């Protein structure tokens, strides 16, 4: 835990240095590039773990990390490319969001099984997330 906190502090300092020297846009683009790239790498690792049947969480983790890496990569490239018109209303983003959501459902399913909760309870957090998201969207005008 101590090493993680020290590393966290070092990253905060590094981002602050980039922000102060190169500006917010540069710090944002470097950060998003890092997490998008690492997300895809982690996804591939979990896909391999699923392939060798190392853990029941592996496929859910592969979906989640692929979705998160691709969503972050979408916004990263969208901003790097100057917010191109072709990407503004592209349905491709929904593929990445769907991967992410499927991974979340798979996680909730494994959690439900591990806790011996009633069947199909894994959909409750997904439904709650959808309701909260729709409510915030509706209230935002």
mmCIF file of N, CA and C in Angstrom:
data_model
loop_
_atom_site.group_PDB
_atom_site.id
_atom_site.type_symbol
_atom_site.label_atom_id
_atom_site.label_comp_id
_atom_site.label_asym_id
_atom_site.label_seq_id
_atom_site.Cartn_x
_atom_site.Cartn_y
_atom_site.Cartn_z
ATOM 1 N N UNK A 1 0.819 -1.191 0.000
ATOM 2 C CA UNK A 1 0.000 0.000 0.000
ATOM 3 C C UNK A 1 0.870 1.264 0.000
ATOM 4 N N UNK A 2 1.966 1.214 0.769
ATOM 5 C CA UNK A 2 2.848 2.373 0.839
ATOM 6 C C UNK A 2 3.448 2.689 -0.529
ATOM 7 N N UNK A 3 3.895 1.652 -1.238
ATOM 8 C CA UNK A 3 4.470 1.863 -2.567
ATOM 9 C C UNK A 3 3.442 2.454 -3.528
ATOM 10 N N UNK A 4 2.218 1.955 -3.442
ATOM 11 C CA UNK A 4 1.157 2.471 -4.318
ATOM 12 C C UNK A 4 0.896 3.944 -4.033
ATOM 13 N N UNK A 5 0.886 4.323 -2.773
ATOM 14 C CA UNK A 5 0.658 5.731 -2.423
ATOM 15 C C UNK A 5 1.818 6.618 -2.869
ATOM 16 N N UNK A 6 3.028 6.110 -2.734
ATOM 17 C CA UNK A 6 4.201 6.873 -3.199
ATOM 18 C C UNK A 6 4.147 7.029 -4.719
ATOM 19 N N UNK A 7 3.821 5.951 -5.408
ATOM 20 C CA UNK A 7 3.703 6.015 -6.865
ATOM 21 C C UNK A 7 2.597 6.986 -7.275
ATOM 22 N N UNK A 8 1.473 6.939 -6.575
ATOM 23 C CA UNK A 8 0.363 7.863 -6.816
ATOM 24 C C UNK A 8 0.832 9.315 -6.670
ATOM 25 N N UNK A 9 1.558 9.588 -5.595
ATOM 26 C CA UNK A 9 2.070 10.942 -5.363
ATOM 27 C C UNK A 9 3.046 11.352 -6.475
ATOM 28 N N UNK A 10 3.898 10.440 -6.891
ATOM 29 C CA UNK A 10 4.846 10.740 -7.979
ATOM 30 C C UNK A 10 4.107 11.060 -9.280
ATOM 31 N N UNK A 11 3.058 10.314 -9.576
ATOM 32 C CA UNK A 11 2.272 10.582 -10.781
ATOM 33 C C UNK A 11 1.575 11.944 -10.699
ATOM 34 N N UNK A 12 1.055 12.274 -9.535
ATOM 35 C CA UNK A 12 0.432 13.593 -9.369
ATOM 36 C C UNK A 12 1.439 14.708 -9.627
ATOM 37 N N UNK A 13 2.630 14.541 -9.096
ATOM 38 C CA UNK A 13 3.682 15.536 -9.319
ATOM 39 C C UNK A 13 4.040 15.607 -10.802
ATOM 40 N N UNK A 14 4.173 14.460 -11.441
ATOM 41 C CA UNK A 14 4.513 14.435 -12.866
ATOM 42 C C UNK A 14 3.440 15.132 -13.704
ATOM 43 N N UNK A 15 2.182 14.855 -13.413
ATOM 44 C CA UNK A 15 1.105 15.521 -14.147
ATOM 45 C C UNK A 15 1.093 17.024 -13.877
ATOM 46 N N UNK A 16 1.411 17.400 -12.668
ATOM 47 C CA UNK A 16 1.466 18.830 -12.330
ATOM 48 C C UNK A 16 2.591 19.517 -13.105
ATOM 49 N N UNK A 17 3.723 18.844 -13.225
ATOM 50 C CA UNK A 17 4.855 19.399 -13.982
ATOM 51 C C UNK A 17 4.473 19.553 -15.458
ATOM 52 N N UNK A 18 3.846 18.523 -16.030
ATOM 53 C CA UNK A 18 3.414 18.615 -17.429
ATOM 54 C C UNK A 18 2.390 19.731 -17.584
ATOM 55 N N UNK A 19 1.454 19.813 -16.660
ATOM 56 C CA UNK A 19 0.428 20.865 -16.704
ATOM 57 C C UNK A 19 1.053 22.258 -16.657
ATOM 58 N N UNK A 20 1.985 22.456 -15.736
ATOM 59 C CA UNK A 20 2.606 23.771 -15.575
ATOM 60 C C UNK A 20 3.526 24.139 -16.741
ATOM 61 N N UNK A 21 4.171 23.155 -17.332
ATOM 62 C CA UNK A 21 5.114 23.461 -18.413
ATOM 63 C C UNK A 21 4.480 23.433 -19.804
ATOM 64 N N UNK A 22 3.562 22.503 -20.036
ATOM 65 C CA UNK A 22 2.990 22.335 -21.373
ATOM 66 C C UNK A 22 1.494 22.624 -21.455
ATOM 67 N N UNK A 23 0.841 22.787 -20.302
ATOM 68 C CA UNK A 23 -0.582 23.106 -20.289
ATOM 69 C C UNK A 23 -1.475 21.896 -20.062
ATOM 70 N N UNK A 24 -2.732 22.213 -19.796
ATOM 71 C CA UNK A 24 -3.738 21.188 -19.489
ATOM 72 C C UNK A 24 -3.906 20.215 -20.649
ATOM 73 N N UNK A 25 -4.018 20.727 -21.854
ATOM 74 C CA UNK A 25 -4.261 19.880 -23.023
ATOM 75 C C UNK A 25 -3.187 18.805 -23.170
ATOM 76 N N UNK A 26 -1.945 19.179 -22.970
ATOM 77 C CA UNK A 26 -0.852 18.208 -23.082
ATOM 78 C C UNK A 26 -0.928 17.156 -21.975
ATOM 79 N N UNK A 27 -1.178 17.596 -20.755
ATOM 80 C CA UNK A 27 -1.280 16.660 -19.633
ATOM 81 C C UNK A 27 -2.454 15.705 -19.851
ATOM 82 N N UNK A 28 -3.565 16.245 -20.311
ATOM 83 C CA UNK A 28 -4.759 15.447 -20.595
ATOM 84 C C UNK A 28 -4.458 14.392 -21.666
ATOM 85 N N UNK A 29 -3.825 14.821 -22.752
ATOM 86 C CA UNK A 29 -3.567 13.905 -23.862
ATOM 87 C C UNK A 29 -2.561 12.818 -23.492
ATOM 88 N N UNK A 30 -1.553 13.162 -22.717
ATOM 89 C CA UNK A 30 -0.590 12.158 -22.266
ATOM 90 C C UNK A 30 -1.274 11.162 -21.326
ATOM 91 N N UNK A 31 -2.048 11.671 -20.383
ATOM 92 C CA UNK A 31 -2.750 10.799 -19.433
ATOM 93 C C UNK A 31 -3.732 9.865 -20.108
ATOM 94 N N UNK A 32 -4.552 10.409 -20.997
ATOM 95 C CA UNK A 32 -5.524 9.572 -21.699
ATOM 96 C C UNK A 32 -4.832 8.559 -22.600
ATOM 97 N N UNK A 33 -3.742 8.958 -23.230
ATOM 98 C CA UNK A 33 -2.993 8.012 -24.052
ATOM 99 C C UNK A 33 -2.444 6.867 -23.226
ATOM 100 N N UNK A 34 -1.952 7.186 -22.044
ATOM 101 C CA UNK A 34 -1.414 6.147 -21.168
ATOM 102 C C UNK A 34 -2.498 5.161 -20.741
ATOM 103 N N UNK A 35 -3.637 5.687 -20.264
ATOM 104 C CA UNK A 35 -4.656 4.756 -19.754
ATOM 105 C C UNK A 35 -5.325 3.979 -20.881
ATOM 106 N N UNK A 36 -5.476 4.591 -22.048
ATOM 107 C CA UNK A 36 -6.058 3.867 -23.180
ATOM 108 C C UNK A 36 -5.141 2.718 -23.596
ATOM 109 N N UNK A 37 -3.869 2.998 -23.701
ATOM 110 C CA UNK A 37 -2.899 1.977 -24.112
ATOM 111 C C UNK A 37 -2.783 0.879 -23.063
ATOM 112 N N UNK A 38 -2.700 1.253 -21.798
ATOM 113 C CA UNK A 38 -2.605 0.245 -20.740
ATOM 114 C C UNK A 38 -3.884 -0.570 -20.644
ATOM 115 N N UNK A 39 -5.034 0.068 -20.867
ATOM 116 C CA UNK A 39 -6.304 -0.649 -20.826
ATOM 117 C C UNK A 39 -6.362 -1.775 -21.845
ATOM 118 N N UNK A 40 -5.897 -1.494 -23.048
ATOM 119 C CA UNK A 40 -5.888 -2.533 -24.080
ATOM 120 C C UNK A 40 -4.903 -3.647 -23.712
ATOM 121 N N UNK A 41 -3.742 -3.283 -23.193
ATOM 122 C CA UNK A 41 -2.767 -4.287 -22.764
ATOM 123 C C UNK A 41 -3.299 -5.173 -21.650
ATOM 124 N N UNK A 42 -3.959 -4.565 -20.688
ATOM 125 C CA UNK A 42 -4.542 -5.337 -19.582
ATOM 126 C C UNK A 42 -5.653 -6.240 -20.106
ATOM 127 N N UNK A 43 -6.456 -5.716 -21.038
ATOM 128 C CA UNK A 43 -7.522 -6.522 -21.623
ATOM 129 C C UNK A 43 -6.965 -7.766 -22.297
ATOM 130 N N UNK A 44 -5.905 -7.593 -23.068
ATOM 131 C CA UNK A 44 -5.296 -8.740 -23.744
ATOM 132 C C UNK A 44 -4.737 -9.754 -22.745
ATOM 133 N N UNK A 45 -4.202 -9.254 -21.641
ATOM 134 C CA UNK A 45 -3.700 -10.150 -20.600
ATOM 135 C C UNK A 45 -4.837 -10.965 -19.999
ATOM 136 N N UNK A 46 -5.958 -10.311 -19.709
ATOM 137 C CA UNK A 46 -7.101 -11.033 -19.154
ATOM 138 C C UNK A 46 -7.726 -11.983 -20.175
ATOM 139 N N UNK A 47 -7.682 -11.614 -21.440
ATOM 140 C CA UNK A 47 -8.169 -12.528 -22.477
ATOM 141 C C UNK A 47 -7.317 -13.801 -22.493
ATOM 142 N N UNK A 48 -6.024 -13.637 -22.356
ATOM 143 C CA UNK A 48 -5.136 -14.799 -22.267
ATOM 144 C C UNK A 48 -5.452 -15.624 -21.011
ATOM 145 N N UNK A 49 -5.666 -14.952 -19.871
ATOM 146 C CA UNK A 49 -5.995 -15.675 -18.633
ATOM 147 C C UNK A 49 -7.301 -16.457 -18.783
ATOM 148 N N UNK A 50 -8.258 -15.871 -19.498
ATOM 149 C CA UNK A 50 -9.512 -16.587 -19.758
ATOM 150 C C UNK A 50 -9.229 -17.808 -20.642
ATOM 151 N N UNK A 51 -8.388 -17.608 -21.657
ATOM 152 C CA UNK A 51 -8.067 -18.678 -22.592
ATOM 153 C C UNK A 51 -7.453 -19.882 -21.871
ATOM 154 N N UNK A 52 -6.582 -19.620 -20.893
ATOM 155 C CA UNK A 52 -5.942 -20.707 -20.147
ATOM 156 C C UNK A 52 -6.746 -21.104 -18.905
ATOM 157 N N UNK A 53 -7.929 -20.516 -18.769
ATOM 158 C CA UNK A 53 -8.871 -20.838 -17.681
ATOM 159 C C UNK A 53 -8.255 -20.627 -16.299
ATOM 160 N N UNK A 54 -7.572 -19.496 -16.143
ATOM 161 C CA UNK A 54 -6.882 -19.211 -14.886
ATOM 162 C C UNK A 54 -7.816 -18.652 -13.810
ATOM 163 N N UNK A 55 -8.866 -17.939 -14.203
ATOM 164 C CA UNK A 55 -9.763 -17.326 -13.222
ATOM 165 C C UNK A 55 -11.130 -17.079 -13.851
ATOM 166 N N UNK A 56 -12.208 -17.231 -13.072
ATOM 167 C CA UNK A 56 -13.548 -16.994 -13.631
ATOM 168 C C UNK A 56 -13.821 -15.521 -13.940
ATOM 169 N N UNK A 57 -13.044 -14.633 -13.372
ATOM 170 C CA UNK A 57 -13.226 -13.201 -13.617
ATOM 171 C C UNK A 57 -12.565 -12.727 -14.911
ATOM 172 N N UNK A 58 -11.756 -13.571 -15.510
ATOM 173 C CA UNK A 58 -10.907 -13.128 -16.620
ATOM 174 C C UNK A 58 -11.683 -12.575 -17.808
ATOM 175 N N UNK A 59 -12.754 -13.233 -18.245
ATOM 176 C CA UNK A 59 -13.467 -12.754 -19.420
ATOM 177 C C UNK A 59 -14.162 -11.421 -19.137
ATOM 178 N N UNK A 60 -14.741 -11.287 -17.955
ATOM 179 C CA UNK A 60 -15.344 -10.009 -17.571
ATOM 180 C C UNK A 60 -14.306 -8.902 -17.510
ATOM 181 N N UNK A 61 -13.145 -9.233 -16.990
ATOM 182 C CA UNK A 61 -12.060 -8.249 -16.935
ATOM 183 C C UNK A 61 -11.590 -7.892 -18.338
ATOM 184 N N UNK A 62 -11.511 -8.880 -19.229
ATOM 185 C CA UNK A 62 -11.096 -8.608 -20.606
ATOM 186 C C UNK A 62 -12.084 -7.667 -21.287
ATOM 187 N N UNK A 63 -13.380 -7.935 -21.124
ATOM 188 C CA UNK A 63 -14.394 -7.059 -21.707
ATOM 189 C C UNK A 63 -14.325 -5.662 -21.106
ATOM 190 N N UNK A 64 -14.241 -5.591 -19.786
ATOM 191 C CA UNK A 64 -14.209 -4.285 -19.109
ATOM 192 C C UNK A 64 -13.008 -3.456 -19.525
ATOM 193 N N UNK A 65 -11.842 -4.063 -19.491
ATOM 194 C CA UNK A 65 -10.638 -3.316 -19.840
ATOM 195 C C UNK A 65 -10.603 -2.962 -21.317
ATOM 196 N N UNK A 66 -11.108 -3.842 -22.182
ATOM 197 C CA UNK A 66 -11.176 -3.507 -23.610
ATOM 198 C C UNK A 66 -12.116 -2.323 -23.800
ATOM 199 N N UNK A 67 -13.286 -2.383 -23.164
ATOM 200 C CA UNK A 67 -14.236 -1.282 -23.286
ATOM 201 C C UNK A 67 -13.687 0.020 -22.748
ATOM 202 N N UNK A 68 -13.086 -0.042 -21.568
ATOM 203 C CA UNK A 68 -12.557 1.200 -20.985
ATOM 204 C C UNK A 68 -11.398 1.743 -21.807
ATOM 205 N N UNK A 69 -10.502 0.853 -22.235
ATOM 206 C CA UNK A 69 -9.373 1.299 -23.049
ATOM 207 C C UNK A 69 -9.820 1.907 -24.365
ATOM 208 N N UNK A 70 -10.825 1.296 -24.990
ATOM 209 C CA UNK A 70 -11.309 1.810 -26.271
ATOM 210 C C UNK A 70 -12.105 3.110 -26.106
ATOM 211 N N UNK A 71 -12.900 3.216 -25.042
ATOM 212 C CA UNK A 71 -13.621 4.474 -24.795
ATOM 213 C C UNK A 71 -12.620 5.602 -24.535
ATOM 214 N N UNK A 72 -11.648 5.337 -23.680
ATOM 215 C CA UNK A 72 -10.638 6.358 -23.405
ATOM 216 C C UNK A 72 -9.813 6.660 -24.653
ATOM 217 N N UNK A 73 -9.509 5.619 -25.419
ATOM 218 C CA UNK A 73 -8.778 5.814 -26.663
ATOM 219 C C UNK A 73 -9.574 6.631 -27.666
ATOM 220 N N UNK A 74 -10.879 6.440 -27.671
ATOM 221 C CA UNK A 74 -11.753 7.227 -28.552
ATOM 222 C C UNK A 74 -11.629 8.710 -28.228
ATOM 223 N N UNK A 75 -11.784 9.040 -26.936
ATOM 224 C CA UNK A 75 -11.718 10.463 -26.542
ATOM 225 C C UNK A 75 -10.319 11.026 -26.721
ATOM 226 N N UNK A 76 -9.320 10.188 -26.501
ATOM 227 C CA UNK A 76 -7.933 10.609 -26.693
ATOM 228 C C UNK A 76 -7.711 10.969 -28.157
ATOM 229 N N UNK A 77 -8.055 10.037 -29.059
ATOM 230 C CA UNK A 77 -7.842 10.317 -30.483
ATOM 231 C C UNK A 77 -8.759 11.422 -30.988
ATOM 232 N N UNK A 78 -9.965 11.516 -30.470
ATOM 233 C CA UNK A 78 -10.895 12.589 -30.843
ATOM 234 C C UNK A 78 -10.260 13.956 -30.582
ATOM 235 N N UNK A 79 -9.637 14.093 -29.435
ATOM 236 C CA UNK A 79 -8.986 15.360 -29.099
ATOM 237 C C UNK A 79 -7.659 15.546 -29.827
ATOM 238 N N UNK A 80 -6.898 14.477 -29.996
ATOM 239 C CA UNK A 80 -5.636 14.579 -30.736
ATOM 240 C C UNK A 80 -5.862 14.996 -32.182
ATOM 241 N N UNK A 81 -6.943 14.520 -32.764
ATOM 242 C CA UNK A 81 -7.237 14.806 -34.166
ATOM 243 C C UNK A 81 -8.020 16.102 -34.362
ATOM 244 N N UNK A 82 -8.159 16.878 -33.279
ATOM 245 C CA UNK A 82 -8.843 18.161 -33.395
ATOM 246 C C UNK A 82 -10.357 18.056 -33.460
ATOM 247 N N UNK A 83 -10.910 17.032 -32.830
ATOM 248 C CA UNK A 83 -12.361 16.822 -32.760
ATOM 249 C C UNK A 83 -13.007 16.758 -34.147
ATOM 250 N N UNK A 84 -12.579 15.797 -34.963
ATOM 251 C CA UNK A 84 -13.073 15.730 -36.346
ATOM 252 C C UNK A 84 -14.580 15.476 -36.420
ATOM 253 N N UNK A 85 -15.176 16.053 -37.417
ATOM 254 C CA UNK A 85 -16.624 15.932 -37.636
ATOM 255 C C UNK A 85 -17.051 14.463 -37.746
ATOM 256 N N UNK A 86 -16.236 13.657 -38.408
ATOM 257 C CA UNK A 86 -16.568 12.246 -38.615
ATOM 258 C C UNK A 86 -16.721 11.478 -37.302
ATOM 259 N N UNK A 87 -16.061 11.941 -36.243
ATOM 260 C CA UNK A 87 -16.134 11.247 -34.954
ATOM 261 C C UNK A 87 -17.210 11.812 -34.040
ATOM 262 N N UNK A 88 -17.760 12.969 -34.344
ATOM 263 C CA UNK A 88 -18.694 13.641 -33.426
ATOM 264 C C UNK A 88 -19.957 12.839 -33.151
ATOM 265 N N UNK A 89 -20.548 12.282 -34.140
ATOM 266 C CA UNK A 89 -21.783 11.516 -33.958
ATOM 267 C C UNK A 89 -21.626 10.080 -34.445
ATOM 268 N N UNK A 90 -20.428 9.557 -34.325
ATOM 269 C CA UNK A 90 -20.145 8.215 -34.817
ATOM 270 C C UNK A 90 -20.712 7.154 -33.872
ATOM 271 N N UNK A 91 -21.337 6.175 -34.475
ATOM 272 C CA UNK A 91 -21.905 5.063 -33.703
ATOM 273 C C UNK A 91 -20.830 4.089 -33.213
ATOM 274 N N UNK A 92 -19.622 4.216 -33.699
ATOM 275 C CA UNK A 92 -18.530 3.318 -33.294
ATOM 276 C C UNK A 92 -18.326 3.373 -31.780
ATOM 277 N N UNK A 93 -18.476 4.547 -31.201
ATOM 278 C CA UNK A 93 -18.314 4.687 -29.753
ATOM 279 C C UNK A 93 -19.244 3.749 -28.989
ATOM 280 N N UNK A 94 -20.434 3.479 -29.538
ATOM 281 C CA UNK A 94 -21.394 2.609 -28.852
ATOM 282 C C UNK A 94 -20.902 1.162 -28.777
ATOM 283 N N UNK A 95 -20.063 0.754 -29.730
ATOM 284 C CA UNK A 95 -19.460 -0.582 -29.662
ATOM 285 C C UNK A 95 -18.579 -0.668 -28.423
ATOM 286 N N UNK A 96 -17.760 0.360 -28.230
ATOM 287 C CA UNK A 96 -16.834 0.375 -27.099
ATOM 288 C C UNK A 96 -17.586 0.469 -25.769
ATOM 289 N N UNK A 97 -18.620 1.307 -25.713
ATOM 290 C CA UNK A 97 -19.432 1.414 -24.500
ATOM 291 C C UNK A 97 -20.117 0.085 -24.186
ATOM 292 N N UNK A 98 -20.588 -0.599 -25.222
ATOM 293 C CA UNK A 98 -21.254 -1.891 -25.016
ATOM 294 C C UNK A 98 -20.291 -2.932 -24.460
ATOM 295 N N UNK A 99 -19.064 -2.962 -24.964
ATOM 296 C CA UNK A 99 -18.051 -3.869 -24.414
ATOM 297 C C UNK A 99 -17.847 -3.611 -22.925
ATOM 298 N N UNK A 100 -17.740 -2.350 -22.594
ATOM 299 C CA UNK A 100 -17.514 -1.938 -21.208
ATOM 300 C C UNK A 100 -18.676 -2.389 -20.313
ATOM 301 N N UNK A 101 -19.891 -2.167 -20.767
ATOM 302 C CA UNK A 101 -21.076 -2.520 -19.976
ATOM 303 C C UNK A 101 -21.202 -4.033 -19.831
ATOM 304 N N UNK A 102 -20.940 -4.787 -20.899
ATOM 305 C CA UNK A 102 -20.975 -6.244 -20.814
ATOM 306 C C UNK A 102 -19.967 -6.727 -19.777
ATOM 307 N N UNK A 103 -18.778 -6.152 -19.778
ATOM 308 C CA UNK A 103 -17.774 -6.517 -18.775
ATOM 309 C C UNK A 103 -18.265 -6.240 -17.364
ATOM 310 N N UNK A 104 -18.943 -5.116 -17.172
ATOM 311 C CA UNK A 104 -19.479 -4.787 -15.852
ATOM 312 C C UNK A 104 -20.535 -5.806 -15.427
ATOM 313 N N UNK A 105 -21.420 -6.170 -16.342
ATOM 314 C CA UNK A 105 -22.450 -7.162 -16.030
ATOM 315 C C UNK A 105 -21.797 -8.491 -15.655
ATOM 316 N N UNK A 106 -20.763 -8.883 -16.393
ATOM 317 C CA UNK A 106 -20.065 -10.122 -16.076
ATOM 318 C C UNK A 106 -19.422 -10.061 -14.688
ATOM 319 N N UNK A 107 -18.894 -8.909 -14.321
ATOM 320 C CA UNK A 107 -18.325 -8.731 -12.981
ATOM 321 C C UNK A 107 -19.407 -8.902 -11.921
ATOM 322 N N UNK A 108 -20.511 -8.211 -12.118
ATOM 323 C CA UNK A 108 -21.598 -8.308 -11.143
ATOM 324 C C UNK A 108 -22.110 -9.743 -11.029
ATOM 325 N N UNK A 109 -22.105 -10.465 -12.127
ATOM 326 C CA UNK A 109 -22.543 -11.860 -12.123
ATOM 327 C C UNK A 109 -21.609 -12.709 -11.256
ATOM 328 N N UNK A 110 -20.314 -12.538 -11.416
ATOM 329 C CA UNK A 110 -19.345 -13.295 -10.610
ATOM 330 C C UNK A 110 -19.472 -12.908 -9.136
ATOM 331 N N UNK A 111 -19.634 -11.613 -8.866
ATOM 332 C CA UNK A 111 -19.818 -11.153 -7.477
ATOM 333 C C UNK A 111 -21.071 -11.776 -6.886
ATOM 334 N N UNK A 112 -22.157 -11.786 -7.665
ATOM 335 C CA UNK A 112 -23.416 -12.367 -7.211
ATOM 336 C C UNK A 112 -23.227 -13.844 -6.852
ATOM 337 N N UNK A 113 -22.537 -14.584 -7.710
ATOM 338 C CA UNK A 113 -22.296 -16.002 -7.455
ATOM 339 C C UNK A 113 -21.395 -16.203 -6.241
ATOM 340 N N UNK A 114 -20.372 -15.381 -6.109
ATOM 341 C CA UNK A 114 -19.436 -15.514 -4.985
ATOM 342 C C UNK A 114 -20.129 -15.242 -3.648
ATOM 343 N N UNK A 115 -21.129 -14.363 -3.682
ATOM 344 C CA UNK A 115 -21.837 -14.013 -2.448
ATOM 345 C C UNK A 115 -23.118 -14.835 -2.266
ATOM 346 N N UNK A 116 -23.341 -15.798 -3.156
ATOM 347 C CA UNK A 116 -24.541 -16.647 -3.120
ATOM 348 C C UNK A 116 -25.823 -15.828 -3.081
ATOM 349 N N UNK A 117 -25.856 -14.762 -3.878
ATOM 350 C CA UNK A 117 -27.042 -13.916 -3.960
ATOM 351 C C UNK A 117 -28.034 -14.522 -4.947
ATOM 352 N N UNK A 118 -29.311 -14.097 -4.867
ATOM 353 C CA UNK A 118 -30.317 -14.647 -5.783
ATOM 354 C C UNK A 118 -29.943 -14.451 -7.255
ATOM 355 N N UNK A 119 -30.384 -15.384 -8.071
ATOM 356 C CA UNK A 119 -30.094 -15.368 -9.510
ATOM 357 C C UNK A 119 -30.592 -14.080 -10.167
ATOM 358 N N UNK A 120 -29.843 -13.599 -11.139
ATOM 359 C CA UNK A 120 -30.146 -12.400 -11.931
ATOM 360 C C UNK A 120 -30.093 -11.095 -11.144
ATOM 361 N N UNK A 121 -29.574 -11.121 -9.940
ATOM 362 C CA UNK A 121 -29.403 -9.892 -9.171
ATOM 363 C C UNK A 121 -28.310 -9.017 -9.766
ATOM 364 N N UNK A 122 -27.483 -9.597 -10.621
ATOM 365 C CA UNK A 122 -26.386 -8.844 -11.232
ATOM 366 C C UNK A 122 -26.898 -7.721 -12.130
ATOM 367 N N UNK A 123 -28.156 -7.768 -12.523
ATOM 368 C CA UNK A 123 -28.727 -6.718 -13.373
ATOM 369 C C UNK A 123 -29.151 -5.492 -12.571
ATOM 370 N N UNK A 124 -29.290 -5.621 -11.259
ATOM 371 C CA UNK A 124 -29.729 -4.489 -10.428
ATOM 372 C C UNK A 124 -28.752 -3.305 -10.524
ATOM 373 N N UNK A 125 -27.434 -3.499 -10.349
ATOM 374 C CA UNK A 125 -26.526 -2.349 -10.471
ATOM 375 C C UNK A 125 -26.538 -1.735 -11.877
ATOM 376 N N UNK A 126 -26.723 -2.571 -12.893
ATOM 377 C CA UNK A 126 -26.764 -2.067 -14.266
ATOM 378 C C UNK A 126 -28.018 -1.211 -14.463
ATOM 379 N N UNK A 127 -29.154 -1.704 -13.988
ATOM 380 C CA UNK A 127 -30.396 -0.936 -14.078
ATOM 381 C C UNK A 127 -30.308 0.360 -13.293
ATOM 382 N N UNK A 128 -29.697 0.283 -12.102
ATOM 383 C CA UNK A 128 -29.536 1.493 -11.286
ATOM 384 C C UNK A 128 -28.642 2.504 -12.001
ATOM 385 N N UNK A 129 -27.554 2.027 -12.603
ATOM 386 C CA UNK A 129 -26.659 2.929 -13.344
ATOM 387 C C UNK A 129 -27.401 3.573 -14.506
ATOM 388 N N UNK A 130 -28.210 2.797 -15.214
ATOM 389 C CA UNK A 130 -28.979 3.345 -16.337
ATOM 390 C C UNK A 130 -29.982 4.389 -15.853
ATOM 391 N N UNK A 131 -30.682 4.103 -14.761
ATOM 392 C CA UNK A 131 -31.653 5.059 -14.226
ATOM 393 C C UNK A 131 -30.982 6.349 -13.767
ATOM 394 N N UNK A 132 -29.870 6.231 -13.067
ATOM 395 C CA UNK A 132 -29.138 7.419 -12.613
ATOM 396 C C UNK A 132 -28.659 8.225 -13.809
ATOM 397 N N UNK A 133 -28.111 7.538 -14.815
ATOM 398 C CA UNK A 133 -27.610 8.224 -15.998
ATOM 399 C C UNK A 133 -28.725 8.961 -16.732
ATOM 400 N N UNK A 134 -29.867 8.310 -16.909
ATOM 401 C CA UNK A 134 -31.001 8.949 -17.585
ATOM 402 C C UNK A 134 -31.509 10.131 -16.769
ATOM 403 N N UNK A 135 -31.582 9.976 -15.448
ATOM 404 C CA UNK A 135 -32.060 11.063 -14.593
ATOM 405 C C UNK A 135 -31.126 12.268 -14.661
ATOM 406 N N UNK A 136 -29.830 12.049 -14.586
ATOM 407 C CA UNK A 136 -28.856 13.154 -14.671
ATOM 408 C C UNK A 136 -28.962 13.824 -16.036
ATOM 409 N N UNK A 137 -29.063 13.014 -17.098
ATOM 410 C CA UNK A 137 -29.206 13.559 -18.451
ATOM 411 C C UNK A 137 -30.475 14.404 -18.557
ATOM 412 N N UNK A 138 -31.580 13.906 -18.035
ATOM 413 C CA UNK A 138 -32.842 14.636 -18.108
ATOM 414 C C UNK A 138 -32.805 15.935 -17.322
ATOM 415 N N UNK A 139 -32.152 15.910 -16.181
ATOM 416 C CA UNK A 139 -32.062 17.104 -15.336
ATOM 417 C C UNK A 139 -31.073 18.129 -15.882
ATOM 418 N N UNK A 140 -30.154 17.677 -16.730
ATOM 419 C CA UNK A 140 -29.129 18.590 -17.235
ATOM 420 C C UNK A 140 -29.676 19.502 -18.334
ATOM 421 N N UNK A 141 -30.873 19.225 -18.786
ATOM 422 C CA UNK A 141 -31.535 20.119 -19.737
ATOM 423 C C UNK A 141 -31.320 19.724 -21.115
#
